[in-house]
Tab-separated table of C-alpha atoms in Angstrom:
chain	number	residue	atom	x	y	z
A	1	UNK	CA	140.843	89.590	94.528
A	2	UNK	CA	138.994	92.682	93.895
A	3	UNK	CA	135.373	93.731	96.222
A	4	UNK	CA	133.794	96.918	95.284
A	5	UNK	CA	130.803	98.437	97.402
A	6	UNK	CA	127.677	99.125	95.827
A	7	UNK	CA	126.408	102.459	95.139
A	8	UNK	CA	122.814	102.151	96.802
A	9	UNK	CA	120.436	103.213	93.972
A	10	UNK	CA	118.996	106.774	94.176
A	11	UNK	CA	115.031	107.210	94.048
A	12	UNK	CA	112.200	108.564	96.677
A	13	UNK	CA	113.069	106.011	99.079
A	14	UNK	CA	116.867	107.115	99.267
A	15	UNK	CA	116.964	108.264	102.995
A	16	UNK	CA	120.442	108.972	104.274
A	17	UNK	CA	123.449	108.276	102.292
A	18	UNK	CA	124.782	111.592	102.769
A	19	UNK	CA	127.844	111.450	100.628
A	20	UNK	CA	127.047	111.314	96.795
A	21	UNK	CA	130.189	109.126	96.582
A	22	UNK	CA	131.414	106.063	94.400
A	23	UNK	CA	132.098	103.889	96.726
A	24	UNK	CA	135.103	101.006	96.169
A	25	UNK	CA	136.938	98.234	98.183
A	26	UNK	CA	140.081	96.912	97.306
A	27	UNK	CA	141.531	93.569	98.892
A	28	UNK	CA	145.461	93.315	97.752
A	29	UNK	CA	145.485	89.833	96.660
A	30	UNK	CA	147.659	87.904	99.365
A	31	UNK	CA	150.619	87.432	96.427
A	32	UNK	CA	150.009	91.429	96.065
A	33	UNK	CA	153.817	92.836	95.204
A	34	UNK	CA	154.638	95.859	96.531
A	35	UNK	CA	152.818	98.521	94.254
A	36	UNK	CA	152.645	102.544	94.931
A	37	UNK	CA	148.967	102.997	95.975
A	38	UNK	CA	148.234	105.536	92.919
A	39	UNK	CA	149.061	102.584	90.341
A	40	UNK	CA	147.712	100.127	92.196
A	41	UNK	CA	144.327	101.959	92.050
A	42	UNK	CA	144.806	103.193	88.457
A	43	UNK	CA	145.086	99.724	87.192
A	44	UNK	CA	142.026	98.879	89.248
A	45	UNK	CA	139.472	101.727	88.352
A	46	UNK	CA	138.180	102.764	84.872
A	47	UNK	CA	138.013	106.381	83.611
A	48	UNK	CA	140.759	107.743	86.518
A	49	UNK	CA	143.906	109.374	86.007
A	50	UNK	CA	146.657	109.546	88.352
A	51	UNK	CA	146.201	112.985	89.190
A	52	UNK	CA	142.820	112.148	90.368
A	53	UNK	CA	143.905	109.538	92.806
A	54	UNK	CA	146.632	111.475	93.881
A	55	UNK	CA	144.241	114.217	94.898
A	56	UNK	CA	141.720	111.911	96.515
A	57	UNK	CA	144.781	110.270	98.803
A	58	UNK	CA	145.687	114.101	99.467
A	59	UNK	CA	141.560	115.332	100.526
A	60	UNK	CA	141.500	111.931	102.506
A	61	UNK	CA	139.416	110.069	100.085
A	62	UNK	CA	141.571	107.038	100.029
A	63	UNK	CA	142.147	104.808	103.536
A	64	UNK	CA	144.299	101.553	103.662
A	65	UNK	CA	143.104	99.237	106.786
A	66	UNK	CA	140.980	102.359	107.519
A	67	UNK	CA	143.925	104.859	107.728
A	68	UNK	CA	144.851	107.476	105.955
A	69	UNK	CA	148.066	107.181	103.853
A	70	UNK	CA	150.058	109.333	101.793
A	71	UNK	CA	150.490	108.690	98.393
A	72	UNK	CA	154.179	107.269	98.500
A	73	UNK	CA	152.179	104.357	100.414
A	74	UNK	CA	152.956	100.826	99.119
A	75	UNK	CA	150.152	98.427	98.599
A	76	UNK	CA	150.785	95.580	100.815
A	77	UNK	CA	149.346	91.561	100.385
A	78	UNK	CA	146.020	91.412	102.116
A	79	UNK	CA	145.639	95.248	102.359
A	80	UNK	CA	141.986	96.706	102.059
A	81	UNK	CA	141.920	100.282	99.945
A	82	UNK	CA	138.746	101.707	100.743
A	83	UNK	CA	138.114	104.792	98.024
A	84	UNK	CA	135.250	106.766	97.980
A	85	UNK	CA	135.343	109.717	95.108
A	86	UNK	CA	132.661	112.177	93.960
A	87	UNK	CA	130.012	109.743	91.790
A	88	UNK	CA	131.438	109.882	88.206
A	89	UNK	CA	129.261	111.811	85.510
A	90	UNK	CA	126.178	110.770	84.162
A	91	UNK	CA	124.534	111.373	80.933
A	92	UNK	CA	121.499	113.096	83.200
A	93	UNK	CA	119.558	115.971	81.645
A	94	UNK	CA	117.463	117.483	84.013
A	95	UNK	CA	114.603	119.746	83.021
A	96	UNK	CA	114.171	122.861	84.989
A	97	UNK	CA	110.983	123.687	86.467
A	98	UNK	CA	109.450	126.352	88.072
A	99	UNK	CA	109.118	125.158	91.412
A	100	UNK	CA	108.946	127.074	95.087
A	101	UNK	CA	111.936	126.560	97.123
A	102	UNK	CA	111.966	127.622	100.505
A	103	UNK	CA	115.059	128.851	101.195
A	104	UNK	CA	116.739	129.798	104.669
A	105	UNK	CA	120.135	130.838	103.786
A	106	UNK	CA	122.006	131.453	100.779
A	107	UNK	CA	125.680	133.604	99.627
A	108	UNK	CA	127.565	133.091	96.632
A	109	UNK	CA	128.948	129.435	97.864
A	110	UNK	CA	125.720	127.555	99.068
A	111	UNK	CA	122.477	127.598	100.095
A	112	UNK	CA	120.267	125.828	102.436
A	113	UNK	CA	116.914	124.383	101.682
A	114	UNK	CA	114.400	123.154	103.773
A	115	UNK	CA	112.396	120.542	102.090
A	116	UNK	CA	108.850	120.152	102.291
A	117	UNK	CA	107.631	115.920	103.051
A	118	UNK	CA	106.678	114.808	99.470
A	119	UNK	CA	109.065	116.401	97.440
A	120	UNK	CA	112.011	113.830	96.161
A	121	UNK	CA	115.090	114.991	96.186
A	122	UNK	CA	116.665	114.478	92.437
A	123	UNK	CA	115.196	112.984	89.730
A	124	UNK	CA	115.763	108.507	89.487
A	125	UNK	CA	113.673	105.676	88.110
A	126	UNK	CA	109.773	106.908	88.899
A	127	UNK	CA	110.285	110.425	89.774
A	128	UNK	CA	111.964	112.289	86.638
A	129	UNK	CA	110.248	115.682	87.156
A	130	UNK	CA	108.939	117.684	90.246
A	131	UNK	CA	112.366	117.307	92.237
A	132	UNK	CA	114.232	119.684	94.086
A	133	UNK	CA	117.128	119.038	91.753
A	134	UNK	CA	114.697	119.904	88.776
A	135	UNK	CA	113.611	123.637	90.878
A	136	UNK	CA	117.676	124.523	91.492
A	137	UNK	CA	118.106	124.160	87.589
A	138	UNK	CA	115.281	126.275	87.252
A	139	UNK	CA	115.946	128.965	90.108
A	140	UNK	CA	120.036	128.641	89.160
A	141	UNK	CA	120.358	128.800	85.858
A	142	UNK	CA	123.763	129.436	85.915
A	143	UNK	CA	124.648	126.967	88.763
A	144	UNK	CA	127.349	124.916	87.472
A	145	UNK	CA	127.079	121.075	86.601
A	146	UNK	CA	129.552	119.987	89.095
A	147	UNK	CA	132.327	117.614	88.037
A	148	UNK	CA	131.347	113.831	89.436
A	149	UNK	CA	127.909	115.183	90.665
A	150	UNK	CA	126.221	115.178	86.773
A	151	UNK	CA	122.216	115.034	86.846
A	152	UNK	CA	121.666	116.331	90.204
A	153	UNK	CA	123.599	119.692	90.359
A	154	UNK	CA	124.737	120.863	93.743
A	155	UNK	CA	123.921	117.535	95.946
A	156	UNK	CA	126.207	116.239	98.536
A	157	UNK	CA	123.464	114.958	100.701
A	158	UNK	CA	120.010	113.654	100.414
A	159	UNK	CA	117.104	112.904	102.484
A	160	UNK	CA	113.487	110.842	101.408
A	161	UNK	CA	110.831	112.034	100.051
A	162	UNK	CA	108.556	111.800	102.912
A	163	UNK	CA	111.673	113.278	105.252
A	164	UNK	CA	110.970	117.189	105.611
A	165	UNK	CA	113.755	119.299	106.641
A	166	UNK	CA	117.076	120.749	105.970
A	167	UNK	CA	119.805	120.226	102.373
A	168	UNK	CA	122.887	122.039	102.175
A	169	UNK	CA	123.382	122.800	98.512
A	170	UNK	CA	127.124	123.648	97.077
A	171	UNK	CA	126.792	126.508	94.161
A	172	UNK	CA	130.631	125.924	93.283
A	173	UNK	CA	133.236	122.628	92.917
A	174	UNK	CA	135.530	124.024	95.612
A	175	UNK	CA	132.481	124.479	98.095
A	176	UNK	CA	130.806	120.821	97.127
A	177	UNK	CA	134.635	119.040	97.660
A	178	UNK	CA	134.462	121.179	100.870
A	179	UNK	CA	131.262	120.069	101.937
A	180	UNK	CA	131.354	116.050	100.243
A	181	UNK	CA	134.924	115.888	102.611
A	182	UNK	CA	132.998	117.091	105.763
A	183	UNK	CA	130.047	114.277	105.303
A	184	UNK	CA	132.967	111.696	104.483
A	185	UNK	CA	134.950	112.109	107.426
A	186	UNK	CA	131.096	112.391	109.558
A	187	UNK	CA	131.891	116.157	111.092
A	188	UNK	CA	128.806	117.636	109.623
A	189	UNK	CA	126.472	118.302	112.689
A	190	UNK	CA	122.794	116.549	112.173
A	191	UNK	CA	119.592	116.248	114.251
A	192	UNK	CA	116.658	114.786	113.485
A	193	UNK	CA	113.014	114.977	115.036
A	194	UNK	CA	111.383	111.787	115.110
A	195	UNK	CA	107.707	110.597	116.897
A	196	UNK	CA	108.407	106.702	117.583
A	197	UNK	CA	106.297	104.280	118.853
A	198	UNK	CA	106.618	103.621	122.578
A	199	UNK	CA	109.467	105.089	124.886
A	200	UNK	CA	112.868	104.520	124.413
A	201	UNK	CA	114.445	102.619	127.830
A	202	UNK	CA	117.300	103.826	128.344
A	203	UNK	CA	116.105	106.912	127.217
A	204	UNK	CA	119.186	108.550	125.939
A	205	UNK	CA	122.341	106.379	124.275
A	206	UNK	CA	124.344	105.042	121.326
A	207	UNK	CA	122.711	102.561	118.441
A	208	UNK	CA	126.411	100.828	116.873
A	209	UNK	CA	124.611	98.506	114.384
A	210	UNK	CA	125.332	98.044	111.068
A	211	UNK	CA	123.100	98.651	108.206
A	212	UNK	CA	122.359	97.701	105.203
A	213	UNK	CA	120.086	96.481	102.110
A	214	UNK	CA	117.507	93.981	103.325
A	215	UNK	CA	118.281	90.377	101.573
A	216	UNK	CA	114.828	89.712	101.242
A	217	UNK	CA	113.695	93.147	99.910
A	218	UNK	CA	115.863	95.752	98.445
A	219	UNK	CA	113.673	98.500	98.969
A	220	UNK	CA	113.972	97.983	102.741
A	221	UNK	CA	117.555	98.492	104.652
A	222	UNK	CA	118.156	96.242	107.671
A	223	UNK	CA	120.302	96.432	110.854
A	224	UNK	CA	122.830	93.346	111.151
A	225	UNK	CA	123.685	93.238	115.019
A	226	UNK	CA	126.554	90.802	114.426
A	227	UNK	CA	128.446	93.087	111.866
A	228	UNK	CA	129.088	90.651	109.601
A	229	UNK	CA	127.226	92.426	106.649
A	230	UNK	CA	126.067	95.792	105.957
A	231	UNK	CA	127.833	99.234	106.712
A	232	UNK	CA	129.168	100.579	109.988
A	233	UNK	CA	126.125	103.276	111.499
A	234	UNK	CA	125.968	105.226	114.198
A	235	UNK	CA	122.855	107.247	115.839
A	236	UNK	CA	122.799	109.104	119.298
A	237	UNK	CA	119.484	109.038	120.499
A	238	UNK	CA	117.359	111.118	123.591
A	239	UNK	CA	114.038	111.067	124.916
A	240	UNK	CA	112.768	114.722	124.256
A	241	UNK	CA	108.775	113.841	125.161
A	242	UNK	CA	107.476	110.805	126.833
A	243	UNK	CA	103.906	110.548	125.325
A	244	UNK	CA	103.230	106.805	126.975
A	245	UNK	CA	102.187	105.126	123.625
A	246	UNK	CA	104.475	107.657	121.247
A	247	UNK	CA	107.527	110.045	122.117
A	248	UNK	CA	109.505	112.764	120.614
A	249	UNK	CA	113.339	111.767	120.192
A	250	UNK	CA	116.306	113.632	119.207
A	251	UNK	CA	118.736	111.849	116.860
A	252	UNK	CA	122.326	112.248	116.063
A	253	UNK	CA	123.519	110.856	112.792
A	254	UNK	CA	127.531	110.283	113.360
A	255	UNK	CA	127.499	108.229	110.185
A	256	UNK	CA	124.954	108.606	107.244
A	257	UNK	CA	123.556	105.394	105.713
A	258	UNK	CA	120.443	104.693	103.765
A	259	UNK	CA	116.986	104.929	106.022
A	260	UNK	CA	119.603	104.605	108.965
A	261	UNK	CA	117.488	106.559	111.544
A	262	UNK	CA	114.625	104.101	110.286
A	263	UNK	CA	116.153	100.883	110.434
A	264	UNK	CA	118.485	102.054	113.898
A	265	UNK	CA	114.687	102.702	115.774
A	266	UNK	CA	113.147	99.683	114.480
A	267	UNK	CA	115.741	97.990	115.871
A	268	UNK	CA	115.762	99.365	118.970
A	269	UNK	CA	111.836	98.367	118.903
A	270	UNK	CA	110.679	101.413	118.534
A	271	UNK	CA	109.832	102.197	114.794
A	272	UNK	CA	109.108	105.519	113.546
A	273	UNK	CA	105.450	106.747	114.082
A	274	UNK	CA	103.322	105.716	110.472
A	275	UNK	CA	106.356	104.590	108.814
A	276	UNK	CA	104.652	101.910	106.254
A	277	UNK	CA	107.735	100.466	104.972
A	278	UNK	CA	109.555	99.560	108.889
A	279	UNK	CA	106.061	98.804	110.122
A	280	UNK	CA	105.310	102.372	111.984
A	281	UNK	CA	102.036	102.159	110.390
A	282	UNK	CA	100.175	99.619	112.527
A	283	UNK	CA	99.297	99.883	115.984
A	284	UNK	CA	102.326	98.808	118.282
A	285	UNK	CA	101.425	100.181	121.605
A	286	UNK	CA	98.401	100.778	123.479
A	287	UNK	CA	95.022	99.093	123.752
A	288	UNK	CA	93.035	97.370	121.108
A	289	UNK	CA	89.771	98.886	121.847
A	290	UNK	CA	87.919	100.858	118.464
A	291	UNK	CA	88.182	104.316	120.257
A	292	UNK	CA	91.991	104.665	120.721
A	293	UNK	CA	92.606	103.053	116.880
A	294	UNK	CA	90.185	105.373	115.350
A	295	UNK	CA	92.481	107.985	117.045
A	296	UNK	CA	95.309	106.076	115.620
A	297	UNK	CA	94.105	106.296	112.661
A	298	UNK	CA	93.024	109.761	112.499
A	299	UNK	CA	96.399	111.056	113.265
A	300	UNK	CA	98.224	108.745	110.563
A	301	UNK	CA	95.683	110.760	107.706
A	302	UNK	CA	96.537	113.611	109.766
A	303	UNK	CA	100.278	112.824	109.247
A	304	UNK	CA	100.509	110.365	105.861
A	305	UNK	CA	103.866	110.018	106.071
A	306	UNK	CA	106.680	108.870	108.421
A	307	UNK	CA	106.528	110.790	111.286
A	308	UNK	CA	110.945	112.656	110.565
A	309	UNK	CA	112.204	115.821	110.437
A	310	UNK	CA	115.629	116.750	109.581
A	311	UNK	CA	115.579	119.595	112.223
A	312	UNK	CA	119.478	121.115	112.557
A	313	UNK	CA	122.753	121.060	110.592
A	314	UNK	CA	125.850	122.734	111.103
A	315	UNK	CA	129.256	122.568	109.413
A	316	UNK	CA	132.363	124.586	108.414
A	317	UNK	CA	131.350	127.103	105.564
A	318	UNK	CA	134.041	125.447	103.053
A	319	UNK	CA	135.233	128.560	101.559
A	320	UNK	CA	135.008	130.971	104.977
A	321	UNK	CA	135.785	128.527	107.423
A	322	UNK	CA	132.977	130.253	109.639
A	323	UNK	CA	130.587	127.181	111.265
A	324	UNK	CA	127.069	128.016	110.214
A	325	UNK	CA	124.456	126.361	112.367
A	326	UNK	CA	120.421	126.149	111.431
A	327	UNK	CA	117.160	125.045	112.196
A	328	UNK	CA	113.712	124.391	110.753
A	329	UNK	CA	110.422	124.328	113.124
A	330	UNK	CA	108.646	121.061	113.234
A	331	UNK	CA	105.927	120.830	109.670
A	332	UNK	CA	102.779	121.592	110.612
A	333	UNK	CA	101.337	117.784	109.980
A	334	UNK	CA	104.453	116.988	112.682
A	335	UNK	CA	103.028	119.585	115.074
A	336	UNK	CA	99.283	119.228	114.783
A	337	UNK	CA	99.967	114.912	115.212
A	338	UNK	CA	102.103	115.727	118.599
A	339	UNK	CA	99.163	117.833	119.658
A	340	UNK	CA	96.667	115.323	119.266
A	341	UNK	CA	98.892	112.677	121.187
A	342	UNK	CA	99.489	115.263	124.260
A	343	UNK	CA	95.938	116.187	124.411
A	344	UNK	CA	95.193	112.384	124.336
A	345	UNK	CA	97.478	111.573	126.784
A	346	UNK	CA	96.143	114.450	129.025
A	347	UNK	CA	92.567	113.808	129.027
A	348	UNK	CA	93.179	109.108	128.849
């Protein structure tokens, strides 16, 4: 028997699945006979060599029961091979366009971006043009289309459209395998800034809930509490401003699934501040009298968006083994909105 993981489809709404990879899972059928692991996958996947496999098993791209192996390892009956390699080429041109960038860091490996809220990361179904893939092609003409990583040059992580903050981009294949291995095995350092509705109690600790598409609409990841479906994710959460109605909190990604941080706080029951699609955009705490909703609602124009800012990231330069750490200031829409609530909360 044969389960493969699905690639969650790209697109503005693509919030956190860090690692560009092609996903697969393998279940040795219980009959399985005992097979080297490189066959047993090259029978199994279309378009891979040996070599290719072999070097995935070797950069730890390849777990058995969730363990690494070596690639002498015989497939046993029942076994689950987990792979997940770069995504495999598509026929993607991307147009370059003349687009600002605003960049914070850059050498002859990588660079780092920080991403203004509305921009979309790489081009997918609705938004072809106007991405940040589409102003690297312009502003790196000579950046090279990386092997597995066709039609969106450089990724190896990706955050929303209306998710402002910091991208590492790789300029080379050495520094993107470098990078992709340090997302897979979750050692890349991220924080996010994120205004919530009410205040998290405690306020500081772990969210260990799966995630995963919605069943009822695909647009829309869930959290499945009993594990049974969905992908293991991990946030660390703290309390960095108690605003009564709102507060400021600090999260950790360990792991980095789709709209994790958005579907982790909504589960928690505190959803991110004007966050349309997890229901941020309502009222959820506070009184129903005209006055305070009219301030509601004058800081959700003031901030149209969900209220999420990929703040810090730090990670092992790939080629000089230095750890790089940075930092982007809050947007001023994220700034002006935590004024208003502080003020509010001062003075009500």
């Amino acid at each position: 028997m044969i389960e493969e993981d699905e690639i969650p489809p790209g697109g503005q709404e693509q919030e956190e699945d860090d690692s560009l990879f092609e996903h697969h899972r393998f279940v040795a059928d219980r009959k399985q006979a005992l097979l080297r692991i490189d066959k047993f996958l090259q029978a199994r996947m279309a378009n891979v060599t040996r070599t290719k496999v072999q070097n995935g098993i070797h950069d730890g791209f390849v777990k058995v029961n969730d363990k690494d192996v070596k690639p002498n390892y015989k497939v046993h009956p029942n076994d689950v091979v987990t792979v997940s390699f770069p995504e495999p080429p598509r026929d993607t041109e991307v147009a370059p366009e003349n687009i600002p960038l605003n960049i914070v860091f850059e050498d002859e490996h990588l660079l780092i971006v920080d991403k203004a809220a509305g921009m979309v990361v790489h081009p997918a179904y609705q938004n072809w043009s106007g991405t940040l893939v589409n102003a690297l092609v312009y502003h790196f003409q000579n950046l090279p289309e990386m092997k597995g990583n066709a039609g969106r040059p450089g990724l190896v992580h990706r955050i929303d459209k209306d998710t402002s903050g910091l991208l590492v981009i790789a300029k080379d294949e050495a520094t993107l395998s470098g990078l992709a291995r340090q997302f897979f095995h979750h050692t890349i350092e991220r924080t996010y800034n994120a205004l919530v509705w009410g205040v998290p109690e405690p306020p500081a600790g772990t969210i260990n809930v799966n995630v995963g598409r919605s069943l009822k609409d695909r647009r829309i990841t869930t959290s499945f509490p009993d594990g049974t479906m969905g992908r293991h994710a991990i946030t660390h959460y703290s309390l960095l401003k108690d605003l009564r109605y709102v507060s400021l909190v600090e999260c950790k990604l360990e792991t980095g699934r789709t709209h994790q941080i958005r579907a982790h706080m909504k589960y928690l029951g505190h959803p991110l501040f004007n966050d349309a699609m997890y229901g941020g955009d309502q009222v959820l705490k506070g009184t129903t009298f005209s006055k305070y909703k009219q301030f509601v609602d004058n800081c959700f124009k003031l901030m149209p968006r969900q209220a999420l800012h990929a703040k810090t990231l730090g990670f092992n330069h790939p080629i000089t083994k230095q750890f790089m750490q940075f930092e982007s200031p809050l947007p001023q829409d994220f700034v002006d909105v935590l004024e208003k609530w502080e003020h509010y909360v001062k003075f009500n």
